[in-house]
Coordinates of C-alpha atoms in Angstrom, one line a residue:
X1 CA 162.7 166.4 69.0
X2 CA 162.3 166.9 65.3
X3 CA 165.2 168.6 63.6
X4 CA 163.3 169.0 60.3
X5 CA 161.9 172.2 61.9
X6 CA 165.4 173.6 62.5
X7 CA 166.4 172.6 58.9
X8 CA 163.4 174.3 57.5
X9 CA 164.2 177.5 59.4
X10 CA 167.9 177.4 58.4
X11 CA 167.4 176.9 54.7
X12 CA 166.3 180.4 53.9
X13 CA 168.9 181.8 56.3
X14 CA 171.7 179.9 54.7
X15 CA 170.2 180.9 51.3
X16 CA 170.5 184.6 52.4
X17 CA 174.1 184.2 53.2
X18 CA 174.8 182.4 49.8
X19 CA 173.0 185.2 47.9
X20 CA 175.2 187.9 49.7
X21 CA 178.5 186.2 49.1
X22 CA 177.8 185.4 45.4
X23 CA 176.0 188.6 44.7
X24 CA 178.4 189.6 42.0
X25 CA 177.3 186.7 39.7
X26 CA 173.6 187.0 39.0
X27 CA 173.3 183.4 37.7
X28 CA 174.9 181.9 40.8
X29 CA 172.9 184.3 43.1
X30 CA 169.6 183.4 41.7
X31 CA 170.5 179.8 41.4
X32 CA 171.1 179.7 45.2
X33 CA 167.7 181.4 45.7
X34 CA 166.0 178.9 43.5
X35 CA 167.7 175.8 45.1
X36 CA 167.0 177.2 48.6
X37 CA 163.3 177.6 47.8
X38 CA 163.0 174.1 46.4
X39 CA 164.8 172.6 49.3
X40 CA 162.6 174.4 51.8
X41 CA 159.5 173.1 50.0
X42 CA 160.8 169.5 50.1
X43 CA 161.6 169.8 53.9
X44 CA 158.2 171.2 54.7
X45 CA 156.5 168.6 52.4
X46 CA 158.4 165.9 54.3
X47 CA 156.5 166.8 57.5
X48 CA 153.0 166.3 55.9
X49 CA 152.6 162.5 56.6
X50 CA 153.4 162.9 60.4
X51 CA 151.1 165.9 60.8
X52 CA 148.2 164.3 58.9
X53 CA 148.6 161.2 61.3
X54 CA 147.9 163.5 64.2
X55 CA 151.4 164.1 65.4
X56 CA 152.7 167.4 66.6
X57 CA 156.5 167.9 65.8
X58 CA 158.2 169.9 68.5
X59 CA 161.8 171.3 68.8
X60 CA 162.8 173.2 71.9
X61 CA 165.7 175.6 71.1
X62 CA 166.2 177.5 74.4
X63 CA 164.4 178.8 77.5
X64 CA 164.4 182.5 78.5
X65 CA 162.2 182.4 81.6
X66 CA 160.0 179.6 83.0
X67 CA 157.2 179.4 80.5
X68 CA 159.0 181.6 77.9
X69 CA 161.1 179.8 75.4
X70 CA 162.0 179.8 71.7
X71 CA 160.4 176.5 70.6
X72 CA 159.2 175.3 67.2
X73 CA 156.2 173.3 66.5
X74 CA 154.6 171.8 63.4
X75 CA 150.8 170.9 63.7
X76 CA 148.0 171.2 61.3
X77 CA 147.6 174.9 61.5
X78 CA 151.4 175.4 61.1
X79 CA 151.4 173.3 58.0
X80 CA 148.8 175.5 56.3
X81 CA 151.0 178.6 56.4
X82 CA 154.3 176.8 56.0
X83 CA 153.2 175.0 52.8
X84 CA 151.9 178.4 51.4
X85 CA 155.1 180.2 52.3
X86 CA 157.5 177.6 50.9
X87 CA 155.6 176.8 47.7
X88 CA 155.0 180.5 46.8
X89 CA 158.6 181.3 47.5
X90 CA 159.6 178.8 44.8
X91 CA 157.3 180.5 42.3
X92 CA 158.2 184.0 43.3
X93 CA 162.0 183.5 42.9
X94 CA 161.6 182.5 39.3
X95 CA 159.2 185.4 38.6
X96 CA 161.5 187.9 40.3
X97 CA 164.4 186.9 37.9
X98 CA 162.2 187.8 34.9
X99 CA 160.9 191.0 36.5
X100 CA 164.1 192.4 38.0
X101 CA 166.2 191.6 34.9
X102 CA 163.4 192.8 32.5
X103 CA 163.6 196.3 34.1
X104 CA 167.3 196.1 34.8
X105 CA 166.6 197.0 38.5
X106 CA 169.4 198.0 40.8
X107 CA 170.5 196.4 44.1
X108 CA 169.3 192.9 43.0
X109 CA 171.6 191.2 45.5
X110 CA 170.0 193.1 48.4
X111 CA 166.6 192.4 47.0
X112 CA 167.2 188.7 46.8
X113 CA 168.8 188.5 50.2
X114 CA 165.9 190.4 52.0
X115 CA 163.4 188.3 50.1
X116 CA 165.0 185.1 51.5
X117 CA 165.2 186.6 55.1
X118 CA 161.5 187.5 54.8
X119 CA 160.7 183.9 54.1
X120 CA 162.9 182.9 57.1
X121 CA 160.7 185.1 59.3
X122 CA 157.5 183.7 57.7
X123 CA 158.6 180.0 58.3
X124 CA 159.6 181.0 61.9
X125 CA 156.1 182.4 62.5
X126 CA 154.4 179.3 60.9
X127 CA 156.3 176.9 63.2
X128 CA 156.2 179.0 66.4
X129 CA 155.0 177.0 69.5
X130 CA 154.3 180.1 71.6
X131 CA 153.5 183.8 71.6
X132 CA 157.1 184.8 72.3
X133 CA 158.6 182.8 69.5
X134 CA 155.9 184.2 67.1
X135 CA 156.5 187.7 68.2
X136 CA 160.2 187.3 67.6
X137 CA 159.8 186.1 64.0
X138 CA 156.9 188.7 63.4
X139 CA 159.4 191.5 64.1
X140 CA 162.0 189.9 61.9
X141 CA 159.6 189.9 59.0
X142 CA 158.9 193.6 59.6
X143 CA 162.6 194.5 59.7
X144 CA 163.7 192.4 56.7
X145 CA 160.9 193.6 54.4
X146 CA 161.5 197.3 55.2
X147 CA 164.4 197.5 52.5
X148 CA 162.2 195.8 50.0
X149 CA 159.5 198.4 50.4
X150 CA 162.0 201.2 50.0
X151 CA 163.9 199.4 47.2
X152 CA 163.7 202.2 44.7
X153 CA 165.3 204.6 47.1
X154 CA 163.4 207.6 45.9
X155 CA 161.2 210.0 47.8
X156 CA 158.1 207.9 47.2
X157 CA 159.9 204.7 48.2
X158 CA 161.3 206.2 51.5
X159 CA 157.9 207.6 52.4
X160 CA 156.2 204.3 51.9
X161 CA 158.9 202.4 53.7
X162 CA 158.8 204.8 56.6
X163 CA 155.1 204.5 57.0
X164 CA 155.4 200.7 56.7
X165 CA 158.0 200.3 59.5
X166 CA 156.4 202.9 61.8
X167 CA 152.9 201.3 61.6
X168 CA 154.1 197.8 62.1
X169 CA 156.7 198.2 64.8
X170 CA 154.9 200.8 66.8
X171 CA 151.6 198.8 67.0
X172 CA 153.6 195.7 68.0
X173 CA 155.3 197.5 70.8
X174 CA 152.3 199.5 71.9
X175 CA 149.7 196.7 72.0
X176 CA 151.3 193.3 71.5
X177 CA 154.3 193.5 73.8
X178 CA 152.3 194.7 76.8
X179 CA 149.5 192.1 76.1
X180 CA 152.2 189.3 76.0
X181 CA 153.7 190.4 79.3
X182 CA 150.3 190.6 81.0
X183 CA 149.3 187.2 79.5
X184 CA 152.5 185.8 81.0
X185 CA 151.8 187.4 84.4
X186 CA 148.2 186.0 84.4
X187 CA 148.9 182.5 83.1
X188 CA 152.6 181.7 83.8
X189 CA 153.1 180.7 80.2
X190 CA 153.0 181.9 76.6
X191 CA 152.8 178.4 75.0
X192 CA 149.9 177.8 72.7
X193 CA 147.2 175.3 73.7
X194 CA 147.1 171.9 72.2
X195 CA 143.6 172.5 70.6
X196 CA 141.5 175.5 69.6
X197 CA 138.9 175.0 72.4
X198 CA 140.8 175.3 75.8
X199 CA 142.9 178.4 75.5
X200 CA 145.5 179.1 78.2
X201 CA 143.6 181.4 80.6
X202 CA 142.6 179.9 83.9
X203 CA 138.9 179.7 85.1
X204 CA 137.6 182.6 87.1
X205 CA 140.0 185.1 85.3
X206 CA 138.9 188.8 85.2
X207 CA 136.7 189.1 82.1
X208 CA 137.6 192.8 81.5
X209 CA 141.3 191.9 81.4
X210 CA 140.7 189.1 78.9
X211 CA 138.7 191.4 76.7
X212 CA 141.4 194.1 76.8
X213 CA 144.2 191.6 76.0
X214 CA 142.2 190.3 73.1
X215 CA 141.7 193.8 71.6
X216 CA 145.4 194.5 72.1
X217 CA 146.4 191.3 70.2
X218 CA 144.0 192.1 67.3
X219 CA 145.5 195.6 66.9
X220 CA 149.1 194.5 67.8
X221 CA 149.3 192.3 64.8
X222 CA 148.7 195.2 62.4
X223 CA 150.0 193.2 59.4
X224 CA 146.5 191.8 59.4
X225 CA 145.3 195.0 57.6
X226 CA 142.4 195.6 60.0
X227 CA 141.1 199.2 59.8
X228 CA 142.2 201.7 61.2
X229 CA 145.8 200.3 61.1
X230 CA 145.8 199.5 57.4
X231 CA 147.4 202.5 55.8
X232 CA 150.9 201.0 55.7
X233 CA 149.6 198.4 53.2
X234 CA 148.6 200.7 50.2
X235 CA 151.6 202.8 51.0
X236 CA 153.9 199.8 50.4
X237 CA 152.8 199.6 46.9
X238 CA 155.8 201.8 45.9
X239 CA 157.9 198.6 46.0
X240 CA 158.7 196.5 42.9
X241 CA 155.8 194.2 42.0
X242 CA 157.6 190.9 43.2
X243 CA 157.7 192.6 46.6
X244 CA 154.1 193.6 46.4
X245 CA 153.3 189.9 45.6
X246 CA 155.4 188.8 48.6
X247 CA 153.7 191.4 50.9
X248 CA 150.2 190.5 49.8
X249 CA 150.3 186.8 49.3
X250 CA 153.1 185.4 51.6
X251 CA 155.4 187.0 54.0
X252 CA 153.7 190.0 55.4
X253 CA 149.9 190.2 55.5
X254 CA 149.6 186.4 55.7
X255 CA 151.9 186.6 58.8
X256 CA 149.5 189.1 60.2
X257 CA 146.3 187.1 59.8
X258 CA 148.1 183.8 60.7
X259 CA 149.4 185.4 64.0
X260 CA 145.9 186.9 64.7
X261 CA 143.9 183.7 64.1
X262 CA 146.6 181.5 65.8
X263 CA 146.3 183.7 68.9
X264 CA 142.5 183.8 68.8
X265 CA 142.2 180.0 68.6
X266 CA 145.3 178.8 70.5
X267 CA 145.8 181.4 73.2
X268 CA 142.2 182.5 73.9
X269 CA 140.5 179.5 72.5
X270 CA 136.8 179.1 71.4
X271 CA 135.6 178.4 74.8
X272 CA 137.0 181.7 76.3
X273 CA 135.8 183.6 73.3
X274 CA 132.3 182.2 73.7
X275 CA 132.3 182.9 77.5
X276 CA 133.3 186.5 77.1
X277 CA 131.3 187.0 73.7
X278 CA 134.4 188.0 71.7
X279 CA 133.6 186.2 68.5
X280 CA 130.6 187.8 66.8
X281 CA 131.5 191.3 67.8
X282 CA 134.9 190.7 66.2
X283 CA 133.2 189.4 63.0
X284 CA 131.1 192.5 62.7
X285 CA 134.1 194.8 63.4
X286 CA 136.2 193.2 60.7
X287 CA 133.2 193.3 58.4
X288 CA 133.6 197.1 58.2
X289 CA 137.1 196.6 56.8
X290 CA 135.7 194.1 54.3
X291 CA 133.1 196.5 52.9
X292 CA 135.0 199.8 53.3
X293 CA 138.2 198.6 51.7
X294 CA 136.1 197.1 48.8
X295 CA 134.4 200.5 48.3
X296 CA 137.8 202.3 48.2
X297 CA 139.2 199.7 45.8
X298 CA 136.3 200.6 43.4
X299 CA 137.7 204.2 43.2
X300 CA 141.3 203.3 42.4
X301 CA 142.5 203.5 38.8
X302 CA 146.0 202.4 39.6
X303 CA 146.0 198.6 39.3
X304 CA 148.3 197.9 42.3
X305 CA 146.4 200.3 44.4
X306 CA 143.1 198.5 43.6
X307 CA 144.8 195.1 44.4
X308 CA 146.2 196.6 47.6
X309 CA 142.7 197.6 48.9
X310 CA 141.4 194.3 47.7
X311 CA 144.0 192.6 50.0
X312 CA 142.9 194.8 53.0
X313 CA 139.4 193.6 52.4
X314 CA 140.2 189.9 51.7
X315 CA 142.4 189.5 54.8
X316 CA 139.5 190.2 57.1
X317 CA 137.6 187.2 55.6
X318 CA 140.2 185.0 57.5
X319 CA 139.6 186.8 60.8
X320 CA 135.9 186.8 60.3
X321 CA 135.8 183.0 59.7
X322 CA 137.8 182.4 62.9
X323 CA 135.5 184.8 64.8
X324 CA 132.3 183.0 63.8
X325 CA 133.4 180.2 66.2
X326 CA 131.7 177.5 64.1
X327 CA 133.6 174.7 62.4
X328 CA 132.6 175.7 58.8
X329 CA 133.4 179.4 59.6
X330 CA 136.8 178.6 61.0
X331 CA 137.6 176.2 58.1
X332 CA 136.5 178.9 55.6
X333 CA 138.7 181.4 57.3
X334 CA 141.9 179.2 57.5
X335 CA 141.5 177.8 54.0
X336 CA 141.4 181.4 52.7
X337 CA 145.0 181.8 53.9
X338 CA 145.8 179.3 51.1
X339 CA 143.2 180.4 48.6
X340 CA 143.9 184.1 48.7
X341 CA 147.7 183.5 48.6
X342 CA 147.7 181.8 45.2
X343 CA 145.0 183.9 43.6
X344 CA 146.4 187.3 44.9
X345 CA 150.0 186.4 43.9
X346 CA 148.7 185.6 40.4
X347 CA 147.1 189.1 40.3
X348 CA 150.1 190.9 41.4
X349 CA 152.4 188.9 39.0
X350 CA 150.0 189.9 36.2
X351 CA 150.3 193.6 37.2
X352 CA 154.0 193.2 37.0
X353 CA 153.9 191.5 33.7
X354 CA 151.7 194.3 32.3
X355 CA 154.1 196.9 33.6
X356 CA 157.2 195.2 32.1
X357 CA 155.5 194.7 28.8
X358 CA 153.7 198.1 28.4
X359 CA 154.9 200.3 31.3
X360 CA 151.3 201.0 32.1
X361 CA 150.0 201.1 35.7
X362 CA 146.5 202.6 35.3
X363 CA 143.4 200.4 34.5
X364 CA 142.0 203.1 32.2
X365 CA 145.2 202.7 30.0
X366 CA 144.7 198.9 29.6
X367 CA 141.8 198.9 27.1
X368 CA 142.4 196.2 24.4
X369 CA 145.6 194.9 25.9
X370 CA 144.1 191.4 26.3
X371 CA 144.3 191.0 22.5
X372 CA 148.2 191.1 22.6
X373 CA 148.6 189.7 26.2
X374 CA 146.0 187.0 26.3
X375 CA 147.8 184.6 28.7
X376 CA 148.4 187.4 31.2
X377 CA 144.9 188.9 31.2
X378 CA 143.4 185.4 31.0
X379 CA 145.2 184.4 34.2
X380 CA 144.2 187.7 35.8
X381 CA 140.6 186.9 34.9
X382 CA 140.7 183.5 36.5
X383 CA 142.3 184.7 39.7
X384 CA 139.7 187.5 39.8
X385 CA 136.9 184.9 39.8
X386 CA 138.7 183.3 42.8
X387 CA 138.7 186.7 44.7
X388 CA 135.0 187.1 43.8
X389 CA 134.3 183.6 45.0
X390 CA 133.0 182.0 41.8
X391 CA 133.3 178.2 41.1
X392 CA 135.4 176.3 40.2
X393 CA 138.3 178.5 41.4
X394 CA 139.7 178.3 45.0
X395 CA 137.9 181.3 46.4
X396 CA 134.6 179.6 46.0
X397 CA 135.5 177.1 48.8
X398 CA 136.2 180.0 51.1
X399 CA 132.9 181.8 50.5
X400 CA 130.9 178.5 50.6
X401 CA 132.3 177.7 54.1
X402 CA 132.0 181.2 55.4
X403 CA 128.4 181.4 54.3
X404 CA 127.6 178.1 56.0
X405 CA 129.5 179.2 59.1
X406 CA 127.4 182.4 59.3
X407 CA 124.2 180.5 59.0
X408 CA 125.3 178.0 61.7
X409 CA 126.2 180.9 63.9
X410 CA 122.7 182.3 63.2
X411 CA 124.2 185.6 61.9
X412 CA 122.2 186.6 59.0
X413 CA 123.8 190.1 59.2
X414 CA 127.2 188.4 58.4
X415 CA 125.6 186.4 55.6
X416 CA 124.3 189.7 54.0
X417 CA 127.7 191.3 54.4
X418 CA 129.4 188.4 52.6
X419 CA 126.9 188.6 49.8
X420 CA 127.5 192.4 49.6
X421 CA 131.2 192.1 49.6
X422 CA 131.0 189.4 46.8
X423 CA 129.1 191.9 44.6
X424 CA 131.7 194.6 45.4
X425 CA 134.5 192.2 44.5
X426 CA 132.8 191.6 41.1
X427 CA 132.3 195.3 40.6
X428 CA 136.1 196.2 41.0
X429 CA 137.5 193.1 39.3
X430 CA 135.3 192.3 36.4
X431 CA 135.8 195.6 34.5
X432 CA 139.5 195.2 34.4
X433 CA 139.3 191.9 32.4
X434 CA 136.3 193.2 30.3
X435 CA 138.2 196.4 29.3
X436 CA 141.4 194.3 28.4
X437 CA 139.5 192.0 26.0
X438 CA 136.7 194.1 24.7
X439 CA 137.9 197.7 25.1
X440 CA 139.5 199.6 22.2
X441 CA 143.0 201.0 22.2
X442 CA 143.0 204.8 22.5
X443 CA 143.5 206.7 19.2
X444 CA 147.2 207.0 18.3
X445 CA 148.2 204.1 20.6
X446 CA 148.7 201.1 18.3
X447 CA 149.6 197.6 19.6
X448 CA 153.0 197.9 17.9
X449 CA 155.7 196.4 20.1
X450 CA 153.3 195.2 22.9
X451 CA 153.6 191.4 23.6
X452 CA 153.5 189.0 26.5
X453 CA 156.1 189.5 29.3
X454 CA 159.2 187.2 29.2
X455 CA 158.7 183.6 29.9
X456 CA 160.4 183.8 33.2
X457 CA 157.4 185.9 34.4
X458 CA 154.6 184.2 32.4
X459 CA 155.4 180.7 33.5
X460 CA 155.1 181.4 37.2
X461 CA 151.9 183.4 36.5
X462 CA 150.3 180.3 34.8
X463 CA 151.6 178.0 37.5
X464 CA 150.1 180.1 40.3
X465 CA 146.8 180.5 38.3
X466 CA 146.6 176.8 37.6
X467 CA 147.1 176.0 41.3
X468 CA 144.2 178.4 42.2
X469 CA 141.9 176.4 39.9
X470 CA 143.2 173.1 41.2
X471 CA 142.6 174.2 44.8
X472 CA 139.0 174.9 43.9
X473 CA 138.4 171.7 42.0
X474 CA 140.3 169.4 44.4
X475 CA 140.1 171.3 47.8
X476 CA 140.4 168.1 49.9
X477 CA 144.3 168.1 50.3
X478 CA 144.5 171.4 52.0
X479 CA 141.1 170.9 53.8
X480 CA 142.6 167.9 55.6
X481 CA 144.8 170.4 57.6
X482 CA 141.9 172.7 58.2
X483 CA 139.6 170.0 59.4
X484 CA 142.4 168.7 61.6
X485 CA 142.5 172.1 63.3
X486 CA 138.7 172.1 64.1
X487 CA 138.6 168.4 64.6

């Protein structure tokens, strides 16, 4: 039994309590958040050597039914998401200080407490040893992020939050819960397999049932943003930018795609998916989301809305990679959990910095701003290259592996879709940076008073951006975990 798993789970929970009790003193409150995030990163980091040596850390908490328990487990796939969640929480805490104070936002104690609780849920999902534990923490993330989406407490905020909670909890109850019950009835367990090949279904099982359960699981984890259950995600853009960054890079959408791919690989397994031809149809199904969301992103002038539809599109790369059922494809999908996280949080951080510095949300209003905010728009440009898949930024590693995976799977159609989506990525990202640096300010709108956002925001932006580049130049560290999954 490894109690590091429990400690990792308790740190954000204790941090939440500390924030709530010391909410009247903003320095102590944010100090608690900062210390908690650093401690979590250190505890998660301490598990790296054991996992890289092939060990699986397990901590059984309690049993509900035979084969149904709340159990924690750290293996190679767990560590991918746990490292992303813990490291980005550290960066996001410092950014949030600058943003929330810069705009003198209300209810900052509630904001910080819910932020920490969301990370608690994300870490629980990362370290889940079975479908039941994962479902439990999946729902915790939905509930804890609801107040964050509706933070502004205006009509727009309430509508966005209502759509958010209805979509996510309804799909989980309508699809995921029945699927989980039926999987338990058919197999007698909800535990994940020990590798990505075997799955948990016995030989000779009814194929129609397996296909139905598979579809239910894909739609049940609606945080993955797969169309048609994606509308909650753009609607959640009414939240403050640190929340948008949290939603899109760490605690919500990544929970969705992590749960989806974890279930695909460790509940169904590649052998079962091959046997019932589940992989390639899934790849083509999510390809529609990749292309359609990119086309919608092109039409959006609001920066956060464009980034939101970009997220809808990019998430499906992760599912597509796993669905290819080839080692490079799976590796490309899983490494995108990391690569997209650091690049997309950079982009949302930049959007927040632009808003704090200029109070502008529309891309058409940002002409020439790169001259007075070069660091912010420079970081935005670099992170955009990662989303497009250009070297040497992290996204190139994703696209390279996905392209090889599609060739190995003999799917030229998927190859063409990946190329088309890359061109669409460039079409909706490149003009933003171009307008910022080469556009002219509108008549009567001088640069007077416009400058970079506070250092508390700018430093996290540059850190996240630098990590995106380093993940592209030195991908081997994170690829160790990814290769251990497929190995």
